[in-house]
Tab-separated table of C-alpha atoms and ligand atoms in Angstrom:
chain	number	residue	atom	x	y	z
T	1	UNK	CA	-14.615	24.096	15.854
T	2	UNK	CA	-17.012	21.754	18.040
T	3	UNK	CA	-20.925	22.370	17.300
T	4	UNK	CA	-21.934	23.689	20.538
T	5	UNK	CA	-25.526	23.487	20.174
T	6	UNK	CA	-24.848	19.729	20.605
T	7	UNK	CA	-25.735	20.154	23.868
T	8	UNK	CA	-29.386	20.975	23.857
T	9	UNK	CA	-30.015	19.683	20.584
T	10	UNK	CA	-28.889	18.282	17.320
T	11	UNK	CA	-28.979	19.110	13.868
T	12	UNK	CA	-31.294	17.536	11.423
T	13	UNK	CA	-32.992	16.982	8.471
T	14	UNK	CA	-37.062	17.193	8.267
T	15	UNK	CA	-37.291	13.665	6.279
T	16	UNK	CA	-36.246	11.151	6.382
T	17	UNK	CA	-33.309	10.658	3.110
T	18	UNK	CA	-34.004	7.895	0.857
T	19	UNK	CA	-31.497	5.187	1.169
T	20	UNK	CA	-31.183	1.257	-1.222
T	21	UNK	CA	-32.673	-0.846	1.104
T	22	UNK	CA	-30.430	-4.250	-0.913
T	23	UNK	CA	-27.565	-2.159	0.788
T	24	UNK	CA	-29.375	-1.447	4.124
T	25	UNK	CA	-28.857	-4.709	4.974
T	26	UNK	CA	-26.093	-5.869	3.467
T	27	UNK	CA	-24.470	-3.616	5.635
T	28	UNK	CA	-26.388	-4.192	9.281
T	29	UNK	CA	-25.887	-7.592	7.637
T	30	UNK	CA	-21.858	-7.970	8.267
T	31	UNK	CA	-21.569	-6.609	11.885
T	32	UNK	CA	-21.122	-9.148	13.534
T	33	UNK	CA	-17.811	-10.466	10.967
T	34	UNK	CA	-16.893	-6.364	11.709
T	35	UNK	CA	-17.315	-6.736	15.445
T	36	UNK	CA	-14.913	-10.361	15.067
T	37	UNK	CA	-12.575	-9.096	12.438
T	38	UNK	CA	-12.388	-5.997	15.151
T	39	UNK	CA	-12.359	-8.815	18.218
T	40	UNK	CA	-9.126	-11.523	16.910
T	41	UNK	CA	-7.295	-8.627	15.033
T	42	UNK	CA	-7.110	-6.715	18.643
T	43	UNK	CA	-6.688	-9.514	19.791
T	44	UNK	CA	-3.194	-10.289	17.715
T	45	UNK	CA	-0.282	-7.795	19.082
T	46	UNK	CA	2.270	-10.056	16.841
T	47	UNK	CA	0.385	-9.151	14.173
T	48	UNK	CA	-1.038	-4.973	15.774
T	49	UNK	CA	2.910	-4.680	16.342
T	50	UNK	CA	4.521	-5.634	12.686
T	51	UNK	CA	1.887	-3.759	11.142
T	52	UNK	CA	2.640	-0.574	12.998
T	53	UNK	CA	5.926	-0.789	12.980
T	54	UNK	CA	6.127	2.126	10.120
T	55	UNK	CA	3.554	4.695	11.527
T	56	UNK	CA	4.739	4.133	15.010
T	57	UNK	CA	8.880	5.343	13.269
T	58	UNK	CA	6.404	8.628	12.913
T	59	UNK	CA	3.831	9.158	14.603
T	60	UNK	CA	4.099	9.552	18.643
T	61	UNK	CA	0.314	9.066	19.173
T	62	UNK	CA	-0.032	5.664	17.691
T	63	UNK	CA	3.412	4.579	19.037
T	64	UNK	CA	2.606	5.433	22.563
T	65	UNK	CA	-0.799	3.203	22.085
T	66	UNK	CA	1.548	0.045	21.129
T	67	UNK	CA	3.183	1.336	24.044
T	68	UNK	CA	0.173	0.721	26.573
T	69	UNK	CA	-0.533	-2.416	24.266
T	70	UNK	CA	2.810	-3.585	25.419
T	71	UNK	CA	3.590	-2.785	28.371
T	72	UNK	CA	0.539	-4.147	29.464
T	73	UNK	CA	0.899	-7.274	27.724
T	74	UNK	CA	4.003	-8.182	30.091
T	75	UNK	CA	2.920	-6.485	33.445
T	76	UNK	CA	0.152	-9.280	32.465
T	77	UNK	CA	-3.636	-8.154	31.502
T	78	UNK	CA	-5.509	-8.995	35.179
T	79	UNK	CA	-9.370	-8.998	33.172
T	80	UNK	CA	-9.233	-10.522	30.347
T	81	UNK	CA	-12.596	-9.752	28.958
T	82	UNK	CA	-12.882	-6.944	26.961
T	83	UNK	CA	-16.027	-5.157	25.226
T	84	UNK	CA	-17.014	-3.080	22.443
T	85	UNK	CA	-19.131	-0.894	21.371
T	86	UNK	CA	-17.884	-0.215	17.675
T	87	UNK	CA	-20.244	1.836	14.807
T	88	UNK	CA	-18.873	0.738	11.039
T	89	UNK	CA	-19.463	3.474	8.924
T	90	UNK	CA	-20.740	3.518	4.924
T	91	UNK	CA	-21.422	5.845	2.161
T	92	UNK	CA	-23.717	4.445	-0.739
T	93	UNK	CA	-21.097	4.163	-4.123
T	94	UNK	CA	-22.505	6.177	-6.745
T	95	UNK	CA	-21.826	3.693	-9.771
T	96	UNK	CA	-23.285	0.874	-8.116
T	97	UNK	CA	-25.780	1.820	-5.222
T	98	UNK	CA	-24.040	-0.700	-2.931
T	99	UNK	CA	-22.440	1.112	0.678
T	100	UNK	CA	-18.018	1.273	0.764
T	101	UNK	CA	-16.652	0.589	4.136
T	102	UNK	CA	-15.752	3.835	5.867
T	103	UNK	CA	-14.310	3.254	8.852
T	104	UNK	CA	-15.133	1.471	11.550
T	105	UNK	CA	-14.919	3.732	14.818
T	106	UNK	CA	-14.293	1.413	18.271
T	107	UNK	CA	-14.150	4.550	20.799
T	108	UNK	CA	-16.750	6.736	21.292
T	109	UNK	CA	-18.916	5.588	19.316
T	110	UNK	CA	-22.260	8.042	19.205
T	111	UNK	CA	-24.907	7.982	18.327
T	112	UNK	CA	-26.642	4.940	18.722
T	113	UNK	CA	-28.567	7.808	21.740
T	114	UNK	CA	-29.328	10.028	19.078
T	115	UNK	CA	-30.379	7.935	16.187
T	116	UNK	CA	-33.627	5.536	17.064
T	117	UNK	CA	-34.491	9.523	18.524
T	118	UNK	CA	-34.384	10.339	14.993
T	119	UNK	CA	-35.796	7.394	13.611
T	120	UNK	CA	-38.842	8.237	15.848
T	121	UNK	CA	-39.090	11.929	15.038
T	122	UNK	CA	-38.823	11.027	10.874
T	123	UNK	CA	-41.349	8.776	11.357
T	124	UNK	CA	-43.593	11.066	13.293
T	125	UNK	CA	-43.405	13.341	10.572
T	126	UNK	CA	-44.354	10.839	7.780
T	127	UNK	CA	-47.161	9.592	10.124
T	128	UNK	CA	-48.890	13.250	9.625
T	129	UNK	CA	-47.560	13.550	5.660
T	130	UNK	CA	-47.291	10.245	4.129
T	131	UNK	CA	-48.804	7.454	6.009
T	132	UNK	CA	-48.058	5.039	3.756
T	133	UNK	CA	-43.708	5.380	3.737
T	134	UNK	CA	-44.033	5.386	7.691
T	135	UNK	CA	-43.182	1.550	7.608
T	136	UNK	CA	-40.683	2.160	4.793
T	137	UNK	CA	-38.138	3.447	8.277
T	138	UNK	CA	-36.562	0.477	9.705
T	139	UNK	CA	-37.139	0.335	12.719
T	140	UNK	CA	-33.645	0.938	15.048
T	141	UNK	CA	-33.225	0.416	18.770
T	142	UNK	CA	-29.124	1.040	19.141
T	143	UNK	CA	-31.022	2.816	22.346
T	144	UNK	CA	-31.728	-0.112	23.873
T	145	UNK	CA	-29.338	-2.585	22.846
T	146	UNK	CA	-25.912	-0.052	23.385
T	147	UNK	CA	-27.219	-0.139	27.384
T	148	UNK	CA	-28.604	-3.973	27.309
T	149	UNK	CA	-25.032	-5.106	26.108
T	150	UNK	CA	-23.674	-2.595	28.937
T	151	UNK	CA	-25.717	-4.198	31.594
T	152	UNK	CA	-24.137	-7.677	30.505
T	153	UNK	CA	-20.580	-6.169	30.567
T	154	UNK	CA	-20.757	-4.613	33.651
T	155	UNK	CA	-23.135	-8.029	35.036
T	156	UNK	CA	-20.180	-10.171	34.420
T	157	UNK	CA	-17.770	-7.985	36.157
T	158	UNK	CA	-19.635	-10.187	38.924
T	159	UNK	CA	-19.938	-7.424	42.185
T	160	UNK	CA	-23.377	-5.400	42.387
T	161	UNK	CA	-21.216	-2.253	44.500
T	162	UNK	CA	-18.798	-1.427	41.692
T	163	UNK	CA	-19.827	1.534	39.129
T	164	UNK	CA	-20.267	2.086	36.009
T	165	UNK	CA	-17.305	4.960	35.226
T	166	UNK	CA	-18.055	7.154	31.809
T	167	UNK	CA	-14.695	8.149	31.081
T	168	UNK	CA	-16.302	12.254	29.908
T	169	UNK	CA	-13.791	15.288	28.169
T	170	UNK	CA	-13.745	18.383	30.652
T	171	UNK	CA	-16.518	20.167	28.686
T	172	UNK	CA	-19.278	17.311	27.043
T	173	UNK	CA	-20.585	18.356	23.740
T	174	UNK	CA	-22.450	15.212	23.032
T	175	UNK	CA	-24.248	14.925	26.489
T	176	UNK	CA	-27.472	13.739	24.846
T	177	UNK	CA	-26.661	11.146	23.235
T	178	UNK	CA	-23.779	10.278	25.967
T	179	UNK	CA	-26.798	10.661	28.317
T	180	UNK	CA	-29.083	9.180	26.816
T	181	UNK	CA	-27.398	5.766	27.208
T	182	UNK	CA	-27.639	6.239	30.911
T	183	UNK	CA	-30.846	7.023	31.704
T	184	UNK	CA	-31.650	4.169	29.746
T	185	UNK	CA	-29.786	1.767	31.258
T	186	UNK	CA	-31.013	3.249	34.802
T	187	UNK	CA	-34.437	2.914	33.429
T	188	UNK	CA	-33.703	-1.541	32.565
T	189	UNK	CA	-31.220	-1.858	35.873
T	190	UNK	CA	-32.292	0.859	38.884
T	191	UNK	CA	-29.449	-1.464	40.300
T	192	UNK	CA	-26.455	-0.058	38.542
T	193	UNK	CA	-24.511	2.726	39.438
T	194	UNK	CA	-23.380	5.443	37.212
T	195	UNK	CA	-20.397	7.388	37.922
T	196	UNK	CA	-19.790	10.111	34.971
T	197	UNK	CA	-15.425	12.094	35.625
T	198	UNK	CA	-13.773	14.001	33.576
T	199	UNK	CA	-10.018	12.131	32.673
T	200	UNK	CA	-8.034	14.481	33.453
T	201	UNK	CA	-10.308	14.689	36.997
T	202	UNK	CA	-9.540	10.243	36.382
T	203	UNK	CA	-5.473	11.374	36.745
T	204	UNK	CA	-5.755	12.544	41.239
T	205	UNK	CA	-8.603	10.526	41.743
T	206	UNK	CA	-7.676	7.270	40.252
T	207	UNK	CA	-6.712	4.722	43.054
T	208	UNK	CA	-5.957	1.335	42.446
T	209	UNK	CA	-5.402	-1.821	45.122
T	210	UNK	CA	-2.432	-4.375	44.710
T	211	UNK	CA	-4.956	-7.034	43.825
T	212	UNK	CA	-5.546	-4.679	40.777
T	213	UNK	CA	-9.181	-2.962	41.299
T	214	UNK	CA	-9.990	0.561	40.769
T	215	UNK	CA	-11.204	2.590	42.173
T	216	UNK	CA	-12.943	6.132	41.970
T	217	UNK	CA	-13.272	7.456	44.956
T	218	UNK	CA	-15.165	5.003	47.174
T	219	UNK	CA	-16.616	3.189	44.424
T	220	UNK	CA	-14.878	-0.681	42.772
T	221	UNK	CA	-15.183	-0.083	39.017
T	222	UNK	CA	-16.457	-2.787	37.203
T	223	UNK	CA	-16.743	-1.168	33.897
T	224	UNK	CA	-14.872	1.512	31.914
T	225	UNK	CA	-16.914	3.535	29.152
T	226	UNK	CA	-14.336	6.076	27.366
T	227	UNK	CA	-16.097	9.107	25.336
T	228	UNK	CA	-12.634	10.883	25.585
T	229	UNK	CA	-9.164	9.571	25.706
T	230	UNK	CA	-8.728	9.235	21.215
T	231	UNK	CA	-6.890	12.398	19.522
T	232	UNK	CA	-3.189	12.939	21.295
T	233	UNK	CA	-3.635	16.478	23.027
T	234	UNK	CA	-6.676	14.289	25.172
T	235	UNK	CA	-2.968	12.610	26.894
T	236	UNK	CA	-1.909	16.301	28.390
T	237	UNK	CA	1.463	14.715	30.622
T	238	UNK	CA	3.158	11.084	30.866
T	239	UNK	CA	1.078	10.768	33.861
T	240	UNK	CA	-2.108	10.127	30.964
T	241	UNK	CA	0.345	8.270	29.719
T	242	UNK	CA	0.903	5.512	32.655
T	243	UNK	CA	-3.040	6.412	34.628
T	244	UNK	CA	-4.228	4.402	29.972
T	245	UNK	CA	-2.273	1.790	31.251
T	246	UNK	CA	-3.003	0.719	35.129
T	247	UNK	CA	-6.828	0.851	33.798
T	248	UNK	CA	-5.886	-1.651	30.864
T	249	UNK	CA	-3.633	-3.729	33.289
T	250	UNK	CA	-6.895	-3.228	36.165
T	251	UNK	CA	-9.394	-6.298	36.802
T	252	UNK	CA	-11.480	-3.309	35.533
T	253	UNK	CA	-13.335	-3.995	31.931
T	254	UNK	CA	-12.733	-1.414	29.423
T	255	UNK	CA	-14.690	-0.186	26.710
T	256	UNK	CA	-12.977	-0.129	24.290
T	257	UNK	CA	-10.118	-1.974	25.951
T	258	UNK	CA	-6.249	-0.935	24.464
T	259	UNK	CA	-7.462	-4.202	21.897
T	260	UNK	CA	-10.585	-2.588	20.492
T	261	UNK	CA	-9.063	0.389	20.642
T	262	UNK	CA	-5.512	0.030	18.606
T	263	UNK	CA	-7.964	-2.349	15.985
T	264	UNK	CA	-9.530	0.474	15.100
T	265	UNK	CA	-6.295	1.952	13.726
T	266	UNK	CA	-6.382	3.220	10.170
T	267	UNK	CA	-3.579	1.107	8.780
T	268	UNK	CA	-4.575	-1.677	10.110
T	269	UNK	CA	-8.075	-0.540	7.802
T	270	UNK	CA	-5.152	-0.057	5.173
T	271	UNK	CA	-3.781	-3.782	5.676
T	272	UNK	CA	-6.921	-5.870	6.564
T	273	UNK	CA	-8.193	-5.418	2.412
T	274	UNK	CA	-5.926	-7.375	1.824
T	275	UNK	CA	-8.108	-10.818	1.578
T	276	UNK	CA	-4.804	-12.700	3.034
T	277	UNK	CA	-4.350	-11.175	5.129
T	278	UNK	CA	-8.041	-10.881	6.859
T	279	UNK	CA	-8.058	-14.662	6.330
T	280	UNK	CA	-5.699	-15.421	9.319
T	281	UNK	CA	-7.932	-13.508	11.702
T	282	UNK	CA	-12.120	-14.825	9.595
T	283	UNK	CA	-13.077	-17.607	6.948
T	284	UNK	CA	-12.793	-17.055	3.615
T	285	UNK	CA	-16.689	-16.841	3.264
T	286	UNK	CA	-16.535	-13.842	6.172
T	287	UNK	CA	-13.328	-12.345	4.360
T	288	UNK	CA	-15.306	-12.285	0.873
T	289	UNK	CA	-18.903	-10.823	2.246
T	290	UNK	CA	-16.777	-8.031	4.382
T	291	UNK	CA	-14.060	-7.310	1.018
T	292	UNK	CA	-18.146	-6.037	-0.609
T	293	UNK	CA	-18.141	-3.535	1.545
T	294	UNK	CA	-14.438	-2.495	0.426
T	295	UNK	CA	-13.013	-0.053	-1.583
T	296	UNK	CA	-9.512	0.636	-2.502
T	297	UNK	CA	-6.618	1.727	0.261
T	298	UNK	CA	-2.975	2.262	0.067
T	299	UNK	CA	0.228	2.891	1.735
T	300	UNK	CA	2.642	5.355	1.204
T	301	UNK	CA	5.560	3.295	2.360
T	302	UNK	CA	8.960	4.206	0.884
T	303	UNK	CA	8.391	1.223	-2.015
T	304	UNK	CA	7.748	1.341	-5.198
T	305	UNK	CA	4.312	0.847	-4.171
T	306	UNK	CA	4.186	3.006	-1.678
T	307	UNK	CA	5.669	5.269	-4.344
T	308	UNK	CA	2.839	4.050	-7.579
T	309	UNK	CA	0.384	5.219	-4.644
T	310	UNK	CA	1.819	8.703	-3.845
T	311	UNK	CA	1.728	9.165	-7.542
T	312	UNK	CA	-1.692	8.311	-8.670
T	313	UNK	CA	-2.496	10.490	-5.422
T	314	UNK	CA	-1.004	13.256	-6.161
T	315	UNK	CA	-1.756	13.625	-10.355
T	316	UNK	CA	-5.424	12.831	-9.426
T	317	UNK	CA	-6.536	14.027	-6.039
T	318	UNK	CA	-9.776	14.191	-6.284
T	319	UNK	CA	-9.787	10.250	-6.617
T	320	UNK	CA	-8.569	10.259	-2.778
T	321	UNK	CA	-9.191	11.187	0.510
T	322	UNK	CA	-5.220	11.004	2.401
T	323	UNK	CA	-5.983	9.961	6.162
T	324	UNK	CA	-3.222	10.005	9.478
T	325	UNK	CA	-3.900	7.581	12.612
T	326	UNK	CA	-6.533	9.530	14.068
T	327	UNK	CA	-10.100	9.591	15.252
T	328	UNK	CA	-12.821	12.484	15.738
T	329	UNK	CA	-13.273	14.108	12.173
T	330	UNK	CA	-11.358	17.258	11.072
T	331	UNK	CA	-7.895	14.888	10.302
T	332	UNK	CA	-8.342	14.267	6.484
T	333	UNK	CA	-6.946	15.653	3.464
T	334	UNK	CA	-8.384	16.573	0.354
T	335	UNK	CA	-7.761	17.882	-2.650
T	336	UNK	CA	-4.914	20.469	-3.309
T	337	UNK	CA	-3.804	19.742	0.444
T	338	UNK	CA	-2.999	16.109	-0.386
T	339	UNK	CA	-1.221	17.655	-3.612
T	340	UNK	CA	1.084	20.368	-1.637
T	341	UNK	CA	1.393	17.951	1.975
T	342	UNK	CA	2.091	14.981	-0.402
T	343	UNK	CA	4.845	16.623	-2.620
T	344	UNK	CA	5.935	18.380	1.025
T	345	UNK	CA	6.592	14.644	2.271
T	346	UNK	CA	7.639	12.439	-0.247
T	347	UNK	CA	11.161	11.873	0.403
T	348	UNK	CA	10.106	11.967	4.473
T	349	UNK	CA	9.719	9.029	6.534
T	350	UNK	CA	6.488	10.904	7.363
T	351	UNK	CA	4.276	9.845	4.599
T	352	UNK	CA	4.401	6.604	6.295
T	353	UNK	CA	2.326	7.702	8.625
T	354	UNK	CA	-0.665	8.146	6.446
T	355	UNK	CA	-3.184	5.879	4.265
T	356	UNK	CA	-4.606	6.229	0.680
T	357	UNK	CA	-8.006	5.931	-0.094
T	358	UNK	CA	-10.861	6.086	-3.374
T	359	UNK	CA	-12.636	9.081	-2.921
T	360	UNK	CA	-16.020	6.786	-2.355
T	361	UNK	CA	-18.669	9.332	-4.347
T	362	UNK	CA	-22.472	9.261	-3.037
T	363	UNK	CA	-25.685	9.913	-4.892
T	364	UNK	CA	-27.362	12.892	-2.900
T	365	UNK	CA	-30.528	14.037	-2.596
T	366	UNK	CA	-32.781	17.246	-1.833
T	367	UNK	CA	-33.688	17.783	1.818
T	368	UNK	CA	-34.464	19.736	4.401
T	369	UNK	CA	-31.283	20.856	6.949
T	370	UNK	CA	-32.593	22.413	10.207
T	371	UNK	CA	-30.586	23.633	12.757
T	372	UNK	CA	-31.831	25.002	16.223
T	373	UNK	CA	-32.469	28.439	15.198
T	374	UNK	CA	-32.162	29.291	11.618
T	375	UNK	CA	-35.077	28.776	9.667
T	376	UNK	CA	-34.887	25.933	7.752
T	377	UNK	CA	-33.120	25.232	4.409
T	378	UNK	CA	-33.415	23.474	1.693
T	379	UNK	CA	-30.020	22.036	0.228
T	380	UNK	CA	-27.897	18.946	-1.217
T	381	UNK	CA	-27.619	16.400	0.897
T	382	UNK	CA	-25.056	12.967	1.077
T	383	UNK	CA	-25.491	10.234	4.019
T	384	UNK	CA	-23.417	8.353	5.555
T	385	UNK	CA	-24.438	5.337	7.045
T	386	UNK	CA	-23.100	3.824	10.568
T	387	UNK	CA	-24.205	0.285	12.076
T	388	UNK	CA	-23.823	-0.470	15.363
T	389	UNK	CA	-22.171	-3.119	16.483
T	390	UNK	CA	-21.440	-4.572	20.648
T	391	UNK	CA	-19.281	-7.611	21.574
T	392	UNK	CA	-17.557	-9.438	24.467
T	393	UNK	CA	-15.295	-11.706	24.633
T	394	UNK	CA	-11.397	-13.212	25.812
T	395	UNK	CA	-8.960	-13.661	23.331
T	396	UNK	CA	-10.248	-17.915	23.183
T	397	UNK	CA	-14.457	-17.054	23.767
T	398	UNK	CA	-16.774	-14.572	22.581
T	399	UNK	CA	-19.640	-13.981	25.153
T	400	UNK	CA	-21.926	-12.644	22.628
T	401	UNK	CA	-21.299	-10.783	19.590
T	402	UNK	CA	-25.044	-8.402	18.039
T	403	UNK	CA	-25.891	-6.161	15.098
T	404	UNK	CA	-27.602	-2.916	17.409
T	405	UNK	CA	-29.214	-1.104	15.281
T	406	UNK	CA	-27.550	2.269	12.472
T	407	UNK	CA	-27.309	6.239	11.847
T	408	UNK	CA	-27.404	7.968	9.113
T	409	UNK	CA	-25.336	11.153	9.753
T	410	UNK	CA	-26.153	13.367	6.757
T	411	UNK	CA	-24.222	16.591	5.175
T	412	UNK	CA	-24.811	19.392	2.518
T	413	UNK	CA	-23.010	18.827	-1.490
T	414	UNK	CA	-19.392	19.783	-0.934
T	415	UNK	CA	-18.613	19.730	2.858
T	416	UNK	CA	-16.272	16.006	3.280
T	417	UNK	CA	-17.020	15.011	6.341
T	418	UNK	CA	-20.055	14.108	8.401
T	419	UNK	CA	-18.884	14.325	12.089
T	420	UNK	CA	-21.964	15.912	13.677
T	421	UNK	CA	-19.635	17.034	17.129
T	422	UNK	CA	-17.145	18.360	14.703
T	423	UNK	CA	-19.337	20.707	13.635
T	424	UNK	CA	-20.094	19.543	10.092
T	425	UNK	CA	-22.501	17.140	9.365
T	426	UNK	CA	-26.613	16.523	10.867
T	427	UNK	CA	-29.203	14.208	11.542
T	428	UNK	CA	-30.921	11.686	9.322
T	429	UNK	CA	-32.294	8.472	8.623
T	430	UNK	CA	-32.639	6.113	6.116
T	431	UNK	CA	-36.255	5.603	4.693
T	432	UNK	CA	-35.599	2.273	2.091
T	433	UNK	CA	-36.885	1.493	-1.240
V	501	ADP	P1	-12.564	9.847	11.664
V	501	ADP	O1	-11.567	9.060	12.188
V	501	ADP	O2	-11.979	11.986	11.127
V	501	ADP	O3	-13.719	9.764	11.383
V	501	ADP	P2	-12.850	8.564	8.774
V	501	ADP	O4	-12.307	8.054	8.433
V	501	ADP	O5	-14.412	8.672	9.572
V	501	ADP	O6	-11.813	9.601	9.997
V	501	ADP	O7	-13.248	10.152	7.782
V	501	ADP	C1	-13.820	11.213	8.331
V	501	ADP	C2	-14.832	11.695	6.983
V	501	ADP	O8	-15.017	11.919	5.490
V	501	ADP	C3	-16.480	10.754	7.090
V	501	ADP	O9	-17.083	10.672	8.145
V	501	ADP	C4	-16.629	11.182	5.622
V	501	ADP	O10	-17.332	11.789	5.469
V	501	ADP	C5	-15.237	11.299	4.504
V	501	ADP	N1	-14.771	10.346	4.007
V	501	ADP	C6	-14.070	9.692	4.904
V	501	ADP	N2	-13.870	9.221	3.585
V	501	ADP	C7	-14.281	8.883	2.530
V	501	ADP	C8	-14.105	8.456	1.689
V	501	ADP	N3	-12.849	7.164	0.986
V	501	ADP	N4	-14.566	9.061	0.359
V	501	ADP	C9	-15.540	10.005	0.975
V	501	ADP	N5	-15.153	10.723	1.835
V	501	ADP	C10	-14.688	9.900	2.785
V	502	MG	MG1	-15.561	8.727	11.441
C-alpha cells in the first residue's frame, strides 16, 4: 500500500501534539552519539559479518548487501568518505514518559523537509488561536541543515563541475520532501548541479572509468544520494547488485555508503543493545546515555536464549513486535500474526532472520487529522518522534557530526505503523510541555 496523495500534499494534524520537553531533549541530545555509533559499526566489517552470520543464512537480501560490502573491501574503496543522513525514531513510553528508540534509518531517511514545513504551519495556526503557545513548538531547521550537509559533502569531492545524483524510484511518491531538499540546495548553492535519475535507468546509463570515476551521461558524479535501493524488489536483476558494487567502489561519495546502509540493519540494533557490545564502539558513558532510550530486543537463534524469546512471544504476542530485516514500513508482525508465524517456523532456520522487540505502549491524545479532499476528523492518535542527524567521515576521521532537526509523525490509535509513504501515518509537530 502506498500513499499516492504524497505526490501533491501530505496528510497532517491540524494542531501540534503535546510531547514532554525532557523526553524530546533527550532524543535530540543523543543524536550525535547515534551518528557515531552508526559510523563506527559501519566501518567494522568483521563485526558486521560475524553479527549477521545467522541472518544471511536465511535472508538473501541482507546476504547480498553484505556481499557488496565484502567485495568492495576486497577490491578496495577508492572513496574513503561516507556520508550519512540518518533519522532515529522514538516512541514515548507510557510508563515513564521517556523516549524509547524504535530504529535508526540509514537510507532514504524521509521528512527532513516536510517536518519543518509542518512546524511552520502549526506555528501559524497557533499564532491565530493560542499565540502564547507558539514558543512551545520547538524550532526545526532540518530543511536547511540537511541541504547544508549535502553541500559540505559535495565540496569534499573537490570537483565543482561534478554533479549530485539523486537515485529515485521509477515513480516517486514522497516527491515534495525530496524536491524540497533540491530547492534548498539550489538556494544555498546554485552552482551545484543536481540530476535525478531512476535506479532502473541507471542500469543502462551509468559509466565507470578505469580510475573509477562514476559518470551519468556526460556528468561526473561527486555525490550519490539514494532515495531508493533499500527493498529486495529494488534489486531486480544480478545487474542491480553489480551496479551497486561498482558505485560503492567508485570515487563518488555515497549517501549512504554500504557501510552506513548495513549499520542500519535491525539485527545489528538488537545485538548492540548489549552494552558490552556497544562499548566496542563508544565510551561507557556514551553507551549508558544511549541505553536510556533502549527497550528490550531479542534474537531468535536456535539456542536456549533464542527459545526463551520465541516462547515468550508466542505466550504474550501483544507485548512484542516481530521484525524481519526490512525497511520502509509494513513488514513487521503483531499479535496473532506473531503466534502463527513463530509456530510455523519455530523448528526452522528461518526464525533467525527475525528479531523480537518489546512493544512500546504510547500515550494517546486527541487531534484533528486533515487528509486532502476529506473533511477533518477528530481522532485519538499516538506519535513517533524522528531526530535527524548527518555525518561525514572516513574510518579514522570525522569531518562533521550534527544533530539536524526533527519530525513528528502520528497515527490513529489501533494502527500499528507510522510510515507516511506506506500510507499509515500523518505529519505532525511536537508542542512541548
Ligand atoms: P521500518 O524499517 O519498516 O520502518 P520500524 O522498526 O521502524 O520498521 O517499524 C515500523 C513501525 O512499526 C514504526 O514506525 C512504529 O510505528 C511501529 N513499531 C516498530 N517497533 C515498535 C515497538 N517496539 N513498539 C511499538 N510500535 C513499534
Ligand atoms: Mg521505521
